[in-house]
Each structure stands twice: as C-alpha cells, then as structure tokens.
C-alpha cells in the first residue's frame, strides 16, 4: 500500500481534527479521499493537508438571511 495513504483515524490525528469531523467531510465530498467500502475511507496525506490548507485560505461567507 502507498505509504501516503492512511485510514481515517490516523489522517484525523495527523491533521489535528476529530475523526467524526473528517468522516463527515469525506462523506460530503469536501475533502479528497478514497472510499474503500463499508463506510471506510483512505486518505492521501499530501492531498488532504493541501486541501485543508486551501480551505483555511478561503474566506468564509457569514451572510445572514433577512427574515
């Protein structure tokens, strides 16, 4: 197996996020991952870190809906 590929728990620890958050982001398609069946994912450490860095550089829109 490619040494850059890692399971969810190790990827979450490497990135400093919770496994639950990373799973949610993976299931929503917001982070690069490889689904391997039975709800499991593998993550390329380089692609994942770069994706999170890019998200950190992108401003968040905090628009408030007019009621």
mmCIF file of C-alpha atoms in Angstrom:
data_model
loop_
_atom_site.group_PDB
_atom_site.id
_atom_site.type_symbol
_atom_site.label_atom_id
_atom_site.label_comp_id
_atom_site.label_asym_id
_atom_site.label_seq_id
_atom_site.Cartn_x
_atom_site.Cartn_y
_atom_site.Cartn_z
ATOM 1 C CA UNK A 1 0.000 0.000 0.000
ATOM 2 C CA UNK A 2 1.141 3.551 -0.735
ATOM 3 C CA UNK A 3 2.721 4.952 2.438
ATOM 4 C CA UNK A 4 0.888 8.266 1.898
ATOM 5 C CA UNK A 5 -2.493 6.522 2.191
ATOM 6 C CA UNK A 6 -3.823 6.293 5.704
ATOM 7 C CA UNK A 7 -7.058 5.302 7.436
ATOM 8 C CA UNK A 8 -9.462 7.868 8.845
ATOM 9 C CA UNK A 9 -8.265 7.828 12.452
ATOM 10 C CA UNK A 10 -4.619 8.341 11.546
ATOM 11 C CA UNK A 11 -5.471 11.031 8.969
ATOM 12 C CA UNK A 12 -7.575 12.901 11.529
ATOM 13 C CA UNK A 13 -4.783 12.772 14.076
ATOM 14 C CA UNK A 14 -2.241 13.948 11.513
ATOM 15 C CA UNK A 15 -4.420 16.951 10.623
ATOM 16 C CA UNK A 16 -5.455 17.780 14.185
ATOM 17 C CA UNK A 17 -9.166 17.269 13.614
ATOM 18 C CA UNK A 18 -11.635 14.806 15.083
ATOM 19 C CA UNK A 19 -12.321 11.557 13.268
ATOM 20 C CA UNK A 20 -16.045 12.405 13.307
ATOM 21 C CA UNK A 21 -15.431 15.741 11.557
ATOM 22 C CA UNK A 22 -13.170 14.172 8.941
ATOM 23 C CA UNK A 23 -15.691 11.387 8.262
ATOM 24 C CA UNK A 24 -18.459 13.982 7.786
ATOM 25 C CA UNK A 25 -16.302 15.982 5.368
ATOM 26 C CA UNK A 26 -15.319 12.824 3.453
ATOM 27 C CA UNK A 27 -18.923 11.650 3.164
ATOM 28 C CA UNK A 28 -19.928 15.105 1.875
ATOM 29 C CA UNK A 29 -17.114 15.070 -0.687
ATOM 30 C CA UNK A 30 -15.412 18.142 0.766
ATOM 31 C CA UNK A 31 -12.010 16.500 1.305
ATOM 32 C CA UNK A 32 -10.058 14.230 -1.042
ATOM 33 C CA UNK A 33 -10.380 10.580 -0.091
ATOM 34 C CA UNK A 34 -10.702 7.092 -1.474
ATOM 35 C CA UNK A 35 -13.841 5.208 -0.387
ATOM 36 C CA UNK A 36 -12.904 1.568 0.164
ATOM 37 C CA UNK A 37 -16.297 0.113 1.112
ATOM 38 C CA UNK A 38 -18.267 -0.480 4.292
ATOM 39 C CA UNK A 39 -18.160 3.255 5.091
ATOM 40 C CA UNK A 40 -14.355 3.253 5.209
ATOM 41 C CA UNK A 41 -12.070 5.805 3.609
ATOM 42 C CA UNK A 42 -8.373 6.103 2.894
ATOM 43 C CA UNK A 43 -6.711 9.499 2.747
ATOM 44 C CA UNK A 44 -3.627 10.628 0.863
ATOM 45 C CA UNK A 45 -1.766 12.649 3.479
ATOM 46 C CA UNK A 46 -0.342 15.149 0.999
ATOM 47 C CA UNK A 47 -3.641 15.793 -0.811
ATOM 48 C CA UNK A 48 -5.582 16.043 2.449
ATOM 49 C CA UNK A 49 -3.221 18.543 4.063
ATOM 50 C CA UNK A 50 -3.139 20.679 0.909
ATOM 51 C CA UNK A 51 -6.936 20.616 0.704
ATOM 52 C CA UNK A 52 -7.270 21.769 4.316
ATOM 53 C CA UNK A 53 -4.651 24.494 3.779
ATOM 54 C CA UNK A 54 -6.593 25.766 0.775
ATOM 55 C CA UNK A 55 -9.804 25.825 2.809
ATOM 56 C CA UNK A 56 -8.023 27.788 5.536
ATOM 57 C CA UNK A 57 -7.027 30.420 2.946
ATOM 58 C CA UNK A 58 -10.590 30.754 1.630
ATOM 59 C CA UNK A 59 -12.738 33.341 3.439
ATOM 60 C CA UNK A 60 -15.961 32.041 4.956
ATOM 61 C CA UNK A 61 -19.128 33.851 3.997
ATOM 62 C CA UNK A 62 -21.191 34.739 7.068
ATOM 63 C CA UNK A 63 -24.246 36.097 5.303
ATOM 64 C CA UNK A 64 -27.299 36.487 7.494
ATOM 65 C CA UNK A 65 -30.655 35.701 5.949
ATOM 66 C CA UNK A 66 -33.188 38.508 6.003
ATOM 67 C CA UNK A 67 -36.242 37.418 7.935
#
